[in-house]
Short mmCIF file of C-alpha atoms and ligand atoms in Angstrom, two decimals:
data_model
loop_
_atom_site.label_atom_id
_atom_site.label_comp_id
_atom_site.label_asym_id
_atom_site.label_seq_id
_atom_site.Cartn_x
_atom_site.Cartn_y
_atom_site.Cartn_z
CA UNK A 1 17.77 10.44 0.25
CA UNK A 2 15.62 9.44 3.23
CA UNK A 3 16.97 10.51 6.61
CA UNK A 4 15.05 7.77 8.45
CA UNK A 5 17.61 5.34 9.95
CA UNK A 6 17.44 1.73 8.73
CA UNK A 7 15.93 0.04 11.73
CA UNK A 8 14.17 -3.28 12.03
CA UNK A 9 11.37 -3.65 14.58
CA UNK A 10 13.57 -6.00 16.57
CA UNK A 11 16.46 -3.54 16.76
CA UNK A 12 14.07 -0.70 17.58
CA UNK A 13 12.62 -2.67 20.49
CA UNK A 14 16.12 -3.43 21.84
CA UNK A 15 17.15 0.22 21.58
CA UNK A 16 13.96 1.38 23.32
CA UNK A 17 14.71 -1.06 26.11
CA UNK A 18 18.25 0.32 26.54
CA UNK A 19 16.70 3.74 27.19
CA UNK A 20 14.69 2.22 30.06
CA UNK A 21 17.12 0.20 32.18
CA UNK A 22 14.29 -0.62 34.62
CA UNK A 23 12.43 -2.55 31.85
CA UNK A 24 12.33 -6.31 32.32
CA UNK A 25 12.18 -7.06 28.60
CA UNK A 26 8.78 -8.76 28.97
CA UNK A 27 6.97 -6.22 26.82
CA UNK A 28 9.65 -6.48 24.14
CA UNK A 29 9.21 -10.23 24.00
CA UNK A 30 5.43 -9.82 23.66
CA UNK A 31 5.86 -7.38 20.76
CA UNK A 32 8.37 -9.61 19.10
CA UNK A 33 6.01 -12.64 19.31
CA UNK A 34 3.19 -10.48 18.02
CA UNK A 35 5.19 -9.38 15.01
CA UNK A 36 5.70 -13.01 14.02
CA UNK A 37 1.97 -13.68 14.20
CA UNK A 38 1.40 -10.52 12.13
CA UNK A 39 3.74 -11.74 9.39
CA UNK A 40 1.94 -15.07 9.19
CA UNK A 41 -1.53 -13.46 9.10
CA UNK A 42 -0.25 -11.01 6.47
CA UNK A 43 0.91 -13.90 4.31
CA UNK A 44 -2.50 -15.59 4.59
CA UNK A 45 -4.39 -12.35 3.89
CA UNK A 46 -2.30 -11.80 0.77
CA UNK A 47 -3.14 -15.17 -0.66
CA UNK A 48 -6.81 -14.99 0.35
CA UNK A 49 -7.81 -14.41 -3.27
CA UNK A 50 -6.32 -17.77 -4.16
CA UNK A 51 -8.51 -19.59 -1.68
CA UNK A 52 -11.22 -20.02 -4.29
CA UNK A 53 -8.74 -21.79 -6.51
CA UNK A 54 -7.29 -23.87 -3.69
CA UNK A 55 -10.63 -24.59 -2.00
CA UNK A 56 -13.37 -22.40 -0.50
CA UNK A 57 -13.10 -21.29 3.09
CA UNK A 58 -15.27 -23.41 5.33
CA UNK A 59 -14.80 -26.36 2.97
CA UNK A 60 -11.80 -28.57 2.28
CA UNK A 61 -8.79 -27.65 0.15
CA UNK A 62 -7.13 -29.73 -2.55
CA UNK A 63 -5.19 -31.60 0.10
CA UNK A 64 -8.37 -32.64 1.85
CA UNK A 65 -7.61 -30.30 4.79
CA UNK A 66 -10.37 -28.05 6.02
CA UNK A 67 -9.85 -24.38 5.14
CA UNK A 68 -10.58 -22.03 8.01
CA UNK A 69 -12.24 -18.68 7.63
CA UNK A 70 -9.53 -16.03 7.70
CA UNK A 71 -10.70 -14.34 10.91
CA UNK A 72 -10.70 -17.65 12.78
CA UNK A 73 -7.30 -18.47 11.30
CA UNK A 74 -5.96 -15.11 12.55
CA UNK A 75 -7.41 -15.75 16.02
CA UNK A 76 -5.79 -19.18 16.22
CA UNK A 77 -2.47 -17.87 14.92
CA UNK A 78 -2.30 -15.05 17.46
CA UNK A 79 -3.14 -17.43 20.28
CA UNK A 80 -0.51 -19.93 19.13
CA UNK A 81 2.15 -17.24 18.78
CA UNK A 82 1.45 -15.79 22.22
CA UNK A 83 0.49 -18.67 24.53
CA UNK A 84 3.97 -20.03 25.29
CA UNK A 85 6.07 -16.84 25.53
CA UNK A 86 5.85 -16.91 29.34
CA UNK A 87 4.81 -13.24 29.55
CA UNK A 88 1.00 -13.47 29.51
CA UNK A 89 -1.38 -14.69 32.22
CA UNK A 90 -4.59 -14.43 30.20
CA UNK A 91 -5.86 -13.31 26.79
CA UNK A 92 -9.22 -12.28 25.36
CA UNK A 93 -10.23 -12.07 21.71
CA UNK A 94 -13.17 -10.57 19.86
CA UNK A 95 -13.64 -14.02 18.35
CA UNK A 96 -14.06 -15.83 21.66
CA UNK A 97 -16.84 -15.37 24.20
CA UNK A 98 -14.84 -16.03 27.37
CA UNK A 99 -11.35 -15.15 28.55
CA UNK A 100 -8.64 -17.42 27.13
CA UNK A 101 -6.39 -19.19 29.59
CA UNK A 102 -2.73 -19.90 29.01
CA UNK A 103 -2.38 -23.70 28.68
CA UNK A 104 -1.35 -25.27 32.00
CA UNK A 105 2.04 -26.54 30.84
CA UNK A 106 3.30 -23.03 29.91
CA UNK A 107 4.74 -20.42 32.27
CA UNK A 108 2.27 -17.79 33.47
CA UNK A 109 3.43 -14.19 33.10
CA UNK A 110 2.45 -10.78 34.40
CA UNK A 111 0.76 -9.33 31.32
CA UNK A 112 -2.68 -9.47 29.73
CA UNK A 113 -3.38 -9.27 26.01
CA UNK A 114 -6.71 -8.40 24.38
CA UNK A 115 -7.02 -8.56 20.60
CA UNK A 116 -9.28 -8.31 17.60
CA UNK A 117 -7.58 -10.82 15.29
CA UNK A 118 -9.02 -9.58 11.99
CA UNK A 119 -11.09 -6.43 12.08
CA UNK A 120 -13.14 -5.25 9.12
CA UNK A 121 -14.69 -8.64 8.43
CA UNK A 122 -17.03 -7.33 5.71
CA UNK A 123 -13.96 -6.31 3.68
CA UNK A 124 -12.13 -9.65 3.79
CA UNK A 125 -13.73 -11.11 0.66
CA UNK A 126 -13.43 -7.97 -1.46
CA UNK A 127 -9.70 -7.33 -1.18
CA UNK A 128 -10.05 -4.17 0.89
CA UNK A 129 -7.72 -3.33 3.82
CA UNK A 130 -8.33 -5.13 7.10
CA UNK A 131 -6.32 -5.25 10.31
CA UNK A 132 -5.37 -6.78 13.65
CA UNK A 133 -5.71 -4.70 16.83
CA UNK A 134 -4.03 -5.48 20.16
CA UNK A 135 -3.90 -4.11 23.64
CA UNK A 136 -1.55 -5.01 26.54
CA UNK A 137 -2.16 -4.52 30.28
CA UNK A 138 -0.33 -5.53 33.45
CA UNK A 139 -2.18 -8.12 35.51
CA UNK A 140 -4.07 -6.79 38.51
CA UNK A 141 -5.28 -10.09 39.99
CA UNK A 142 -3.37 -11.38 43.01
CA UNK A 143 -0.87 -14.20 42.84
CA UNK A 144 0.88 -15.79 39.92
CA UNK A 145 -1.79 -18.28 38.85
CA UNK A 146 -3.93 -17.93 35.73
CA UNK A 147 -5.25 -14.44 34.96
CA UNK A 148 -8.91 -13.59 35.52
CA UNK A 149 -11.76 -11.58 34.02
CA UNK A 150 -10.76 -8.70 36.31
CA UNK A 151 -7.44 -8.51 34.42
CA UNK A 152 -9.33 -8.09 31.15
CA UNK A 153 -11.73 -5.44 32.42
CA UNK A 154 -9.29 -2.64 33.14
CA UNK A 155 -9.77 0.93 32.00
CA UNK A 156 -8.03 1.85 28.75
CA UNK A 157 -5.86 4.25 30.75
CA UNK A 158 -4.12 1.24 32.29
CA UNK A 159 -2.82 -0.02 28.93
CA UNK A 160 0.95 -0.40 28.81
CA UNK A 161 1.05 -0.87 25.03
CA UNK A 162 -1.34 -0.99 22.11
CA UNK A 163 -1.03 -1.30 18.38
CA UNK A 164 -2.49 -2.46 15.12
CA UNK A 165 -1.37 -4.18 11.98
CA UNK A 166 -2.92 -3.00 8.74
CA UNK A 167 -2.99 -5.40 5.79
CA UNK A 168 -3.25 -2.87 2.97
CA UNK A 169 -1.27 -2.01 -0.13
CA UNK A 170 1.58 -2.92 2.19
CA UNK A 171 1.49 -4.43 5.69
CA UNK A 172 2.26 -2.02 8.51
CA UNK A 173 2.58 -2.45 12.25
CA UNK A 174 1.93 0.67 14.32
CA UNK A 175 2.38 0.63 18.10
CA UNK A 176 2.90 2.72 21.18
CA UNK A 177 3.94 2.13 24.75
CA UNK A 178 2.18 5.38 25.64
CA UNK A 179 4.96 7.73 24.62
CA UNK A 180 5.35 8.20 20.88
CA UNK A 181 3.78 6.14 18.11
CA UNK A 182 5.99 4.36 15.59
CA UNK A 183 5.08 2.65 12.33
CA UNK A 184 6.95 -0.22 10.66
CA UNK A 185 6.38 -1.45 7.11
CA UNK A 186 6.82 -5.11 6.29
CA UNK A 187 9.40 -5.76 3.60
CA UNK A 188 8.05 -9.08 2.34
CA UNK A 189 11.28 -9.90 0.47
CA UNK A 190 13.28 -10.10 3.72
CA UNK A 191 10.37 -10.77 6.08
CA UNK A 192 11.20 -7.87 8.39
CA UNK A 193 9.21 -4.91 9.68
CA UNK A 194 11.30 -1.79 8.96
CA UNK A 195 10.81 1.55 10.75
CA UNK A 196 9.11 3.72 8.13
CA UNK A 197 7.04 6.17 10.22
CA UNK A 198 8.99 7.22 13.34
CA UNK A 199 7.27 9.30 16.01
CA UNK A 200 3.92 9.71 14.26
CA UNK A 201 1.89 12.81 15.17
CA UNK A 202 -1.72 13.41 14.19
CA UNK A 203 -2.43 16.86 12.65
CA UNK A 204 -4.14 19.31 15.03
CA UNK A 205 -7.04 19.58 12.54
CA UNK A 206 -7.97 17.67 9.40
CA UNK A 207 -10.11 17.98 6.27
CA UNK A 208 -11.68 14.52 6.21
CA UNK A 209 -14.59 13.00 8.15
CA UNK A 210 -15.29 9.29 8.22
CA UNK A 211 -18.63 7.79 9.24
CA UNK A 212 -21.24 5.35 7.90
CA UNK A 213 -23.63 8.03 6.65
CA UNK A 214 -26.24 5.41 5.79
CA UNK A 215 -27.21 5.53 9.47
CA UNK A 216 -27.94 9.30 9.36
CA UNK A 217 -31.62 8.89 10.13
CA UNK A 218 -30.86 7.25 13.48
CA UNK A 219 -28.22 9.71 14.75
CA UNK A 220 -28.28 12.16 17.66
CA UNK A 221 -29.54 15.56 16.37
CA UNK A 222 -26.26 17.20 17.45
CA UNK A 223 -24.31 14.79 15.24
CA UNK A 224 -26.63 15.50 12.31
CA UNK A 225 -25.96 19.24 12.74
CA UNK A 226 -22.20 18.66 12.96
CA UNK A 227 -22.13 16.67 9.71
CA UNK A 228 -24.19 19.35 7.94
CA UNK A 229 -21.75 21.98 9.32
CA UNK A 230 -18.80 20.03 7.88
CA UNK A 231 -20.47 20.07 4.48
CA UNK A 232 -21.00 23.84 4.39
CA UNK A 233 -18.61 26.04 2.45
CA UNK A 234 -16.31 28.33 4.44
CA UNK A 235 -12.75 28.77 3.21
CA UNK A 236 -11.30 30.08 6.51
CA UNK A 237 -12.27 26.94 8.43
CA UNK A 238 -11.34 24.60 5.56
CA UNK A 239 -14.90 23.54 4.83
CA UNK A 240 -16.45 21.61 3.21
CA UNK A 241 -14.57 18.54 4.49
CA UNK A 242 -14.13 15.47 2.29
CA UNK A 243 -15.65 12.18 3.29
CA UNK A 244 -13.83 8.83 3.28
CA UNK A 245 -15.20 5.63 4.75
CA UNK A 246 -13.57 2.26 4.21
CA UNK A 247 -15.58 0.28 6.75
CA UNK A 248 -12.44 -1.18 8.33
CA UNK A 249 -11.69 0.66 11.56
CA UNK A 250 -7.97 -0.02 11.32
CA UNK A 251 -7.77 1.50 7.84
CA UNK A 252 -10.03 4.45 8.65
CA UNK A 253 -8.11 5.23 11.86
CA UNK A 254 -4.75 4.76 10.14
CA UNK A 255 -5.67 7.35 7.51
CA UNK A 256 -6.97 9.65 10.25
CA UNK A 257 -3.65 9.32 12.11
CA UNK A 258 -1.67 10.23 8.98
CA UNK A 259 -3.89 12.93 7.44
CA UNK A 260 -5.90 14.15 10.44
CA UNK A 261 -9.67 14.59 10.64
CA UNK A 262 -12.16 12.43 12.45
CA UNK A 263 -13.45 8.85 12.43
CA UNK A 264 -16.79 8.20 14.08
CA UNK A 265 -18.88 5.18 14.96
CA UNK A 266 -21.62 6.81 17.04
CA UNK A 267 -24.42 5.43 19.14
CA UNK A 268 -27.76 5.71 17.33
CA UNK A 269 -31.42 5.05 18.03
CA UNK A 270 -31.09 1.46 16.79
CA UNK A 271 -27.76 0.75 18.52
CA UNK A 272 -27.66 2.92 21.65
CA UNK A 273 -24.21 1.59 22.55
CA UNK A 274 -22.71 1.95 19.07
CA UNK A 275 -21.14 -0.98 17.26
CA UNK A 276 -17.46 -1.16 18.09
CA UNK A 277 -16.08 -3.03 21.08
CA UNK A 278 -14.57 -1.05 23.93
CA UNK A 279 -11.83 -3.52 24.85
CA UNK A 280 -10.74 -4.79 21.43
CA UNK A 281 -11.25 -1.76 19.19
CA UNK A 282 -11.96 1.54 20.97
CA UNK A 283 -9.44 1.44 23.85
CA UNK A 284 -6.36 0.40 21.85
CA UNK A 285 -7.13 2.93 19.10
CA UNK A 286 -7.78 5.66 21.69
CA UNK A 287 -4.44 4.87 23.38
CA UNK A 288 -2.58 5.10 20.06
CA UNK A 289 -4.30 8.28 18.86
CA UNK A 290 -3.83 10.03 22.22
CA UNK A 291 -0.13 9.06 22.19
CA UNK A 292 0.07 10.70 18.75
CA UNK A 293 -1.49 13.93 20.09
CA UNK A 294 -5.13 13.25 19.19
CA UNK A 295 -8.32 12.67 21.16
CA UNK A 296 -10.92 9.91 21.51
CA UNK A 297 -14.30 10.30 23.20
CA UNK A 298 -17.61 8.42 23.36
CA UNK A 299 -19.49 11.62 22.52
CA UNK A 300 -19.14 13.01 26.05
CA UNK A 301 -16.26 11.41 27.92
CA UNK A 302 -12.73 10.29 27.22
CA UNK A 303 -12.85 6.63 26.02
CA UNK A 304 -9.80 5.66 28.09
CA UNK A 305 -11.59 6.59 31.33
CA UNK A 306 -14.58 4.29 30.79
CA UNK A 307 -14.78 1.40 33.23
CA UNK A 308 -15.56 -1.78 31.30
CA UNK A 309 -18.21 -4.03 32.82
CA UNK A 310 -18.28 -6.86 30.27
CA UNK A 311 -15.72 -8.43 28.00
CA UNK A 312 -17.50 -7.66 24.74
CA UNK A 313 -19.20 -4.39 25.59
CA UNK A 314 -19.74 -1.86 22.85
CA UNK A 315 -18.93 1.83 22.92
CA UNK A 316 -19.57 4.82 20.65
CA UNK A 317 -16.38 6.45 19.37
CA UNK A 318 -15.27 9.82 17.96
CA UNK A 319 -11.52 9.75 17.36
CA UNK A 320 -8.97 11.88 15.58
CA UNK A 321 -7.51 15.39 15.46
CA UNK A 322 -8.07 17.37 18.69
CA UNK A 323 -9.83 20.24 16.91
CA UNK A 324 -12.27 17.93 15.15
CA UNK A 325 -13.08 15.79 18.20
CA UNK A 326 -13.66 18.90 20.35
CA UNK A 327 -15.95 20.29 17.66
CA UNK A 328 -18.27 17.28 17.49
CA UNK A 329 -18.38 17.13 21.31
CA UNK A 330 -19.51 20.76 21.37
CA UNK A 331 -22.25 20.18 18.77
CA UNK A 332 -23.58 17.24 20.83
CA UNK A 333 -23.40 19.11 24.16
CA UNK A 334 -24.99 22.30 22.76
CA UNK A 335 -27.81 20.33 21.16
CA UNK A 336 -28.44 18.43 24.41
CA UNK A 337 -28.62 21.76 26.27
CA UNK A 338 -31.06 23.18 23.71
CA UNK A 339 -33.30 20.12 23.86
CA UNK A 340 -33.43 20.30 27.65
CA UNK A 341 -34.46 23.98 27.63
CA UNK A 342 -38.09 24.44 28.66
CA UNK A 343 -40.17 25.76 25.75
P1 AHM B 1 -16.06 -6.49 12.69
O1 AHM B 1 -15.43 -6.61 14.06
O2 AHM B 1 -17.21 -7.44 12.48
O3 AHM B 1 -15.07 -6.52 11.61
O4 AHM B 1 -16.80 -5.06 12.70
C1 AHM B 1 -16.03 -3.92 12.96
C2 AHM B 1 -15.98 -3.05 11.73
C3 AHM B 1 -15.01 -1.91 11.87
O5 AHM B 1 -13.76 -2.25 11.34
C4 AHM B 1 -15.65 -0.83 11.06
O6 AHM B 1 -15.30 0.45 11.50
C5 AHM B 1 -17.12 -1.08 11.25
O7 AHM B 1 -17.24 -2.45 11.59
C6 AHM B 1 -17.94 -0.84 10.03
O8 AHM B 1 -19.27 -1.06 10.32
P2 AHM B 1 -20.45 -0.68 9.29
O9 AHM B 1 -20.38 -1.70 8.21
O10 AHM B 1 -21.70 -0.76 10.12
O11 AHM B 1 -20.18 0.71 8.79
MG1 MG B 2 -13.67 -6.04 15.00
#
């Protein structure tokens, strides 16, 4: 029989709070509001296949109501679930160009939330796992009026909580407040997230690498060498590695957290800044993986130390088991050093 205690997300949050008497409860209320939004998005994702029967997205359904695209629906739902809780002063979403203000008639709080409402957009229509990613900061702007862009452009190191929800074969919410990472699985029959993966730790080294290999031609030569090295046979170092690539960051990082290994979305000669967004994707995932004992770099530097300069800026990412992230960093650094050597 399982030794994991039966614990709902709500009870877990309350018990965590008891351990920190100085906590105001604000963060708990944010997480609790978020979990409600996650349940609603999960319900919509699960019936997405029926949309064709009920009416195509972007058109009108049988009731004559317009059917929103799922990623826009998720954005709206998260905003609606979070705008009136009284804890946030500003939000920003991958789906919206500018910062999102809390409507005037609601109380302004001391926290900032950045989110990617539905990541893995190319997988939505083909029934493959997708996810929601979120990141929470304390406000840094003066006063208690509306939050500002400055609040949304903090270094990842300043996060006070981050998490993701994966809509896969089951729906899971994984989050951290910087110490320990815990995973909760949604029991749809009772509508509760139940603690299923307490204190998650990433393996020190893995056997899987995850990257869009179709971009090989455009990669840094050090990365090309690293991938070739992973494919060589050497029993002692567990090579060759296997490759897995879902194309949904949440799903690829979730597997990396559980099994170890490395997920990469590098810069390349066509996209010198990579593809993924620093504030909505890279920072929250880096915060979670580091809290689980892993590492996350942009090829050279720790992701969490990067100073964001724009809301939607992109950033290369190498994230996963410490051994594997250190290895790719060494291949890149050694190759740079070789290329700089005078002939
Ligand atoms: P999205 O924000 O449009 O969904 O794009 C982000 C997604 C990530 O989930 C995933 O890691 C990556 O894009 C896959 O990109 P590619 O199709 O170039 O491999
Ligand atoms: Mg995204």
